[in-house]
Amino acid sequence: MDEFELIRRYFACLPTAPDVRVGIGDDGAVLRPTPGRDLVTVVDTLVQGVHFTPDIDAADLGFRAVAVNLSDIAAMGARPRWMLLALTLPAAEATWLERFAAGLQAAASAHDVVLVGGDTTRGDIVVISVQIVGDVAPDAVMMRSGARPGDRIFVTGTVGDAAAGLTLLAGGQTDNILVRRFLRPAARVAYGRALAGQASAAIDISDGLVTDLDKLLAASGVGGEIECDRLPISAALRSRFDADTCLDFALAGGDDYELCFTFGDGEVPQADDLAVTEIGVVRGTPGLDCRRNGKPYAHADSGYRHFR
Ligand code: ADP
Ligand code: MG
């Protein structure tokens, strides 16, 4: 199977949409934006050996490659619409490609995102780059830079699960709710859109709560304080690890893809199936402090950084 056969068999056959004037098959995709809305574009790359091991299920990998991008779109308060896939593979294996395309499509179709193009190359290791284009009402976009002293800090869902899941996965466990949270992150797209125009600032948690909240606060030129005892830690996490380890996962563990946001006066939007927890407050002075049982808590700052 050559490159063109591969594209035809696994990717060109995926669903398209009326706003895609030219999709897979030409030199470029031609897309019809909705008048009056701004475009938001994100891209994220998964590299074998850095983000995943070769034994990962290709369906999980395809799902994850899309989900991490959806999460960035969610953090901007945007609606995801179109995606491009740049795929580097050592070999074209039919079963692997079938599973990969199925996982990719499962994550995309859940949010009506369509594949409009990409690039396929041979290389020594698997590298997957997905780009998503979304749109947003110009006055509703959420950025990292809008937090103001006195705003409250919130987080969606639960934190620490994915990092714990990665630990379990490394130990050979696969059938576990925490492992699933790592492999199949649920991007908070609907809640991000509900927050758009309301939250003062937002970021998605990919590197760890402390690391990512720090970025938001720094971008806003403010600081903050979070209360460790308030952090939403899942029953699944609590049942597997002691309280200190849970807290380390919650503060420093990455890959949760929850939203962390700041909010001024008024009530945060409610969601039926998603917990939203107030965890702290924004201050005028720079830096992020964690408190536990009323005392300062020195957390391990171990958010992932490339080239560190
Ligand atoms: P070009 O050489 O002009 O860049 P290609 O031959 O690489 O075009 O690709 C042919 C078409 O297939 C293009 O429309 C491209 O966007 C699409 N494409 C290539 N690889 C993928 C992929 N992995 N997934 C989806 N579309 C792809
Ligand atoms: Mg061309």
Coordinates of C-alpha atoms and ligand atoms in Angstrom, one line a residue:
M1 CA 0.0 0.0 0.0
D2 CA 1.6 3.3 -1.0
E3 CA 0.9 6.7 0.5
F4 CA -2.0 7.6 -1.8
E5 CA -3.7 4.2 -1.3
L6 CA -3.2 4.7 2.5
I7 CA -4.9 8.2 2.4
R8 CA -7.7 6.9 0.3
R9 CA -8.4 3.8 2.4
Y10 CA -8.3 5.2 5.9
F11 CA -8.7 9.0 5.7
A12 CA -10.4 10.3 2.5
C13 CA -13.4 8.1 3.3
L14 CA -14.2 9.8 6.7
P15 CA -17.3 12.1 6.7
T16 CA -17.1 15.6 5.4
A17 CA -19.4 18.7 5.9
P18 CA -21.1 21.4 3.8
D19 CA -18.7 24.1 5.0
V20 CA -15.8 22.1 3.5
R21 CA -15.7 23.4 -0.1
V22 CA -12.6 21.4 -1.0
G23 CA -11.5 18.6 1.3
I24 CA -8.9 15.8 1.1
G25 CA -7.6 15.3 -2.4
D26 CA -6.4 18.7 -3.6
D27 CA -3.3 20.7 -2.8
G28 CA -5.2 22.5 0.0
A29 CA -8.5 22.5 1.8
V30 CA -10.9 25.3 1.2
L31 CA -13.1 26.1 4.2
R32 CA -16.1 28.4 4.5
P33 CA -16.0 30.3 7.8
T34 CA -19.2 31.6 9.4
P35 CA -19.4 35.3 8.9
G36 CA -18.8 37.4 11.9
R37 CA -16.9 34.7 13.8
D38 CA -13.1 34.7 14.5
L39 CA -11.0 31.6 13.7
V40 CA -9.0 29.8 16.4
T41 CA -6.3 27.4 15.4
V42 CA -4.3 24.9 17.4
V43 CA -1.8 22.2 16.7
D44 CA -0.3 19.5 18.9
T45 CA 2.2 16.7 18.2
L46 CA 2.5 13.3 19.8
V47 CA 5.9 11.7 19.4
Q48 CA 6.6 8.0 20.0
G49 CA 9.0 7.7 23.0
V50 CA 8.1 11.1 24.3
H51 CA 4.3 11.1 24.6
F52 CA 3.5 7.4 24.2
T53 CA 5.2 3.9 24.0
P54 CA 5.0 1.8 20.9
D55 CA 2.7 -0.8 22.6
I56 CA -0.2 1.8 23.0
D57 CA -3.4 0.8 21.2
A58 CA -3.6 2.7 18.0
A59 CA -7.3 3.5 18.6
D60 CA -6.3 5.2 21.9
L61 CA -3.5 7.1 20.2
G62 CA -5.9 8.4 17.4
F63 CA -8.4 9.4 20.0
R64 CA -5.8 11.2 22.2
A65 CA -4.2 13.0 19.2
V66 CA -7.6 14.7 18.6
A67 CA -8.6 15.1 22.2
V68 CA -5.5 17.1 23.2
N69 CA -6.3 19.6 20.5
L70 CA -10.0 19.8 21.3
S71 CA -8.9 20.7 24.8
D72 CA -6.9 23.7 23.6
I73 CA -9.9 24.8 21.5
A74 CA -12.1 24.4 24.6
A75 CA -9.7 26.5 26.7
M76 CA -10.2 29.3 24.1
G77 CA -14.0 29.1 24.4
A78 CA -14.2 28.1 20.8
R79 CA -16.3 25.6 18.7
P80 CA -14.0 23.0 16.9
R81 CA -14.8 22.6 13.2
W82 CA -12.0 21.3 11.0
M83 CA -8.8 19.3 11.4
L84 CA -5.7 18.3 9.6
L85 CA -3.5 15.3 10.3
A86 CA 0.2 15.0 9.6
L87 CA 1.2 11.4 10.1
T88 CA 4.7 9.9 10.1
L89 CA 4.9 6.1 10.2
P90 CA 7.7 3.5 10.0
A91 CA 5.3 1.2 8.0
A92 CA 1.8 1.1 6.7
E93 CA 0.1 -1.7 8.8
A94 CA -3.6 -2.2 7.9
T95 CA -4.8 -3.2 11.4
W96 CA -2.9 -0.3 13.0
L97 CA -4.2 2.2 10.6
E98 CA -7.8 0.9 10.9
R99 CA -7.7 1.3 14.7
F100 CA -5.9 4.6 14.5
A101 CA -8.5 6.1 12.1
A102 CA -11.4 4.7 14.2
G103 CA -10.0 6.3 17.4
L104 CA -9.4 9.6 15.6
Q105 CA -12.8 9.6 14.1
A106 CA -14.5 8.7 17.5
A107 CA -12.9 11.8 19.1
A108 CA -13.7 14.1 16.2
S109 CA -17.2 13.0 15.4
A110 CA -18.3 13.5 19.1
H111 CA -17.7 17.2 18.4
D112 CA -18.7 17.4 14.7
V113 CA -15.1 18.0 13.6
V114 CA -14.2 16.9 10.1
L115 CA -10.8 15.9 8.6
V116 CA -10.0 18.2 5.7
G117 CA -6.4 17.3 4.9
G118 CA -3.0 16.3 6.1
D119 CA 0.3 14.9 5.1
T120 CA 1.6 11.3 5.2
T121 CA 5.3 10.4 5.4
R122 CA 7.6 7.5 6.3
G123 CA 9.9 7.9 9.2
D124 CA 11.7 5.9 11.9
I125 CA 9.2 6.5 14.6
V126 CA 5.5 7.3 14.8
V127 CA 4.8 11.1 15.0
I128 CA 1.3 12.4 14.9
S129 CA 0.5 16.0 14.5
V130 CA -3.1 17.2 14.5
Q131 CA -4.3 20.7 13.8
I132 CA -7.8 21.9 14.6
V133 CA -9.5 25.0 13.4
G134 CA -12.4 26.3 15.4
D135 CA -14.4 29.5 15.6
V136 CA -15.7 31.9 18.3
A137 CA -17.7 35.1 18.6
P138 CA -15.0 37.8 18.7
D139 CA -16.0 39.2 22.1
A140 CA -16.3 35.8 23.7
V141 CA -12.8 34.4 23.2
M142 CA -11.1 33.3 26.5
M143 CA -7.4 34.0 27.0
R144 CA -4.8 33.4 29.7
S145 CA -4.3 37.0 30.3
G146 CA -7.6 38.3 31.7
A147 CA -7.4 37.2 35.4
R148 CA -7.8 40.1 37.9
P149 CA -7.1 40.3 41.7
G150 CA -10.1 39.0 43.6
D151 CA -11.3 36.6 40.8
R152 CA -12.0 33.1 42.0
I153 CA -10.0 30.2 40.6
F154 CA -12.0 27.1 39.4
V155 CA -11.2 23.7 37.9
T156 CA -13.5 21.3 36.0
G157 CA -13.8 17.5 36.7
T158 CA -11.1 15.9 38.9
V159 CA -7.3 16.4 38.8
G160 CA -4.5 13.9 39.1
D161 CA -6.3 10.9 37.5
A162 CA -4.4 10.8 34.2
A163 CA -0.9 11.1 35.8
A164 CA -1.9 8.3 38.2
G165 CA -3.2 6.3 35.2
L166 CA 0.1 6.7 33.4
T167 CA 1.9 5.3 36.5
L168 CA -0.4 2.3 36.5
L169 CA 0.0 1.9 32.8
A170 CA 3.8 1.8 33.2
G171 CA 3.3 -0.9 35.8
G172 CA 1.4 -3.0 33.2
Q173 CA -2.2 -2.3 34.3
T174 CA -4.5 -1.4 31.4
D175 CA -8.0 -2.0 32.6
N176 CA -8.6 0.8 35.0
I177 CA -10.6 4.0 35.1
L178 CA -7.4 6.1 35.8
V179 CA -5.6 4.5 32.9
R180 CA -8.6 5.3 30.7
R181 CA -8.5 8.9 31.8
F182 CA -5.0 9.1 30.5
L183 CA -5.7 7.3 27.2
R184 CA -9.0 8.9 26.4
P185 CA -9.1 12.4 27.8
A186 CA -12.5 14.1 27.6
A187 CA -11.9 17.6 26.3
R188 CA -14.3 20.0 28.0
V189 CA -15.5 21.5 24.8
A190 CA -19.2 22.2 25.8
Y191 CA -18.2 23.7 29.1
G192 CA -15.5 25.9 27.4
R193 CA -18.2 27.3 25.1
A194 CA -20.4 27.9 28.1
L195 CA -17.6 29.8 29.8
A196 CA -16.8 31.9 26.7
G197 CA -17.5 35.5 27.3
Q198 CA -17.9 34.9 31.0
A199 CA -14.6 33.6 32.5
S200 CA -11.9 36.3 32.9
A201 CA -9.2 33.8 31.9
A202 CA -8.8 30.1 31.1
I203 CA -6.2 27.4 30.3
D204 CA -6.4 23.7 29.9
I205 CA -4.4 21.4 32.1
S206 CA -1.9 19.5 30.0
D207 CA 1.3 19.9 32.0
G208 CA -0.1 19.9 35.5
L209 CA -2.4 22.2 37.6
V210 CA 0.3 24.2 39.3
T211 CA 2.4 24.6 36.1
D212 CA -0.6 25.6 33.9
L213 CA -2.3 27.8 36.5
D214 CA 1.1 29.5 36.9
K215 CA 1.2 30.2 33.2
L216 CA -2.3 31.8 33.4
L217 CA -1.4 33.9 36.4
A218 CA 1.9 35.1 34.8
A219 CA 0.1 35.9 31.5
S220 CA -2.4 38.0 33.5
G221 CA 0.4 39.7 35.5
V222 CA -1.1 38.5 38.8
G223 CA -0.6 35.8 41.4
G224 CA -2.8 33.5 43.3
E225 CA -3.5 31.1 46.1
I226 CA -5.0 27.6 46.0
E227 CA -6.4 25.5 48.9
C228 CA -5.2 22.0 48.6
D229 CA -8.0 20.6 50.6
R230 CA -10.5 21.9 48.0
L231 CA -8.9 20.1 45.0
P232 CA -11.4 17.7 43.3
I233 CA -9.8 14.3 43.7
S234 CA -11.7 11.3 42.3
A235 CA -12.8 8.4 44.4
A236 CA -10.8 6.2 42.0
L237 CA -7.6 8.1 42.8
R238 CA -8.2 8.1 46.5
S239 CA -8.9 4.4 46.6
R240 CA -5.5 3.6 45.0
F241 CA -3.0 6.1 46.6
D242 CA -2.4 7.7 50.0
A243 CA -3.5 11.3 50.6
D244 CA 0.0 12.8 50.0
T245 CA 0.5 11.0 46.7
C246 CA -3.0 11.9 45.5
L247 CA -2.2 15.6 46.2
D248 CA 1.1 15.3 44.3
F249 CA -0.8 13.9 41.3
A250 CA -3.4 16.5 41.6
L251 CA -1.0 19.5 41.8
A252 CA 1.8 18.3 39.5
G253 CA 0.4 15.5 37.3
G254 CA -0.3 16.4 33.7
D255 CA -2.6 15.0 31.0
D256 CA -5.9 15.6 32.7
Y257 CA -7.2 18.1 30.1
E258 CA -9.5 19.7 32.5
L259 CA -10.1 23.5 32.3
C260 CA -8.7 25.8 34.9
F261 CA -10.3 29.3 34.8
T262 CA -10.8 32.5 36.7
F263 CA -14.1 34.1 37.2
G264 CA -15.2 37.5 38.5
D265 CA -18.5 38.2 40.2
G266 CA -21.6 36.0 39.7
E267 CA -22.2 32.3 39.4
V268 CA -20.1 30.0 37.2
P269 CA -22.1 28.1 34.5
Q270 CA -23.6 24.8 35.8
A271 CA -23.1 21.5 33.8
D272 CA -25.2 18.4 34.4
D273 CA -22.4 15.9 34.1
L274 CA -19.4 17.9 35.1
A275 CA -18.2 19.0 38.5
V276 CA -16.9 22.6 38.7
T277 CA -14.9 23.3 41.9
E278 CA -13.7 26.6 43.3
I279 CA -10.1 26.0 44.4
G280 CA -8.6 29.4 45.2
V281 CA -8.3 33.1 44.5
V282 CA -6.3 35.5 42.4
R283 CA -4.1 38.1 44.1
G284 CA -2.3 41.2 42.9
T285 CA 1.2 40.0 43.9
P286 CA 2.9 37.5 41.6
G287 CA 3.5 33.8 42.4
L288 CA 1.2 30.9 43.2
D289 CA 0.9 29.6 46.8
C290 CA -0.7 26.4 47.8
R291 CA -2.1 26.0 51.3
R292 CA -3.0 22.8 53.1
N293 CA -4.8 22.8 56.4
G294 CA -4.3 26.5 56.7
K295 CA -0.5 26.3 56.3
P296 CA 1.7 26.9 53.2
Y297 CA 2.3 23.7 51.3
A298 CA 5.5 23.2 49.4
H299 CA 4.4 21.3 46.3
A300 CA 6.6 19.5 43.9
D301 CA 6.8 21.5 40.7
S302 CA 7.2 18.7 38.2
G303 CA 5.1 19.8 35.3
Y304 CA 6.5 18.4 32.1
R305 CA 8.8 20.6 30.1
H306 CA 10.5 19.7 26.8
F307 CA 14.3 20.5 26.6
R308 CA 14.5 21.1 30.4
Ligands
ADP1 P1 0.6 17.5 -1.7 O1 1.7 16.7 -2.3 O2 0.0 18.5 -2.6 O3 1.0 18.0 -0.3 P2 -0.4 15.0 -0.9 O4 -0.2 14.0 -2.0 O5 0.6 14.9 0.2 O6 -0.6 16.4 -1.4 O7 -1.8 14.7 -0.3 C1 -2.9 14.5 -1.1 C2 -4.2 14.9 -0.3 O8 -4.4 14.0 0.8 C3 -4.1 16.3 0.2 O9 -5.4 16.9 0.1 C4 -3.8 16.1 1.6 O10 -4.3 17.2 2.4 C5 -4.5 14.8 2.0 N1 -3.8 14.0 3.0 C6 -2.5 13.6 3.0 N2 -2.2 12.8 4.1 C7 -3.4 12.8 4.8 C8 -3.8 12.3 6.1 N3 -2.9 11.5 6.8 N4 -5.0 12.5 6.5 C9 -5.9 13.2 5.8 N5 -5.6 13.8 4.6 C10 -4.4 13.6 4.1
MG2 MG 0.5 20.0 -3.6

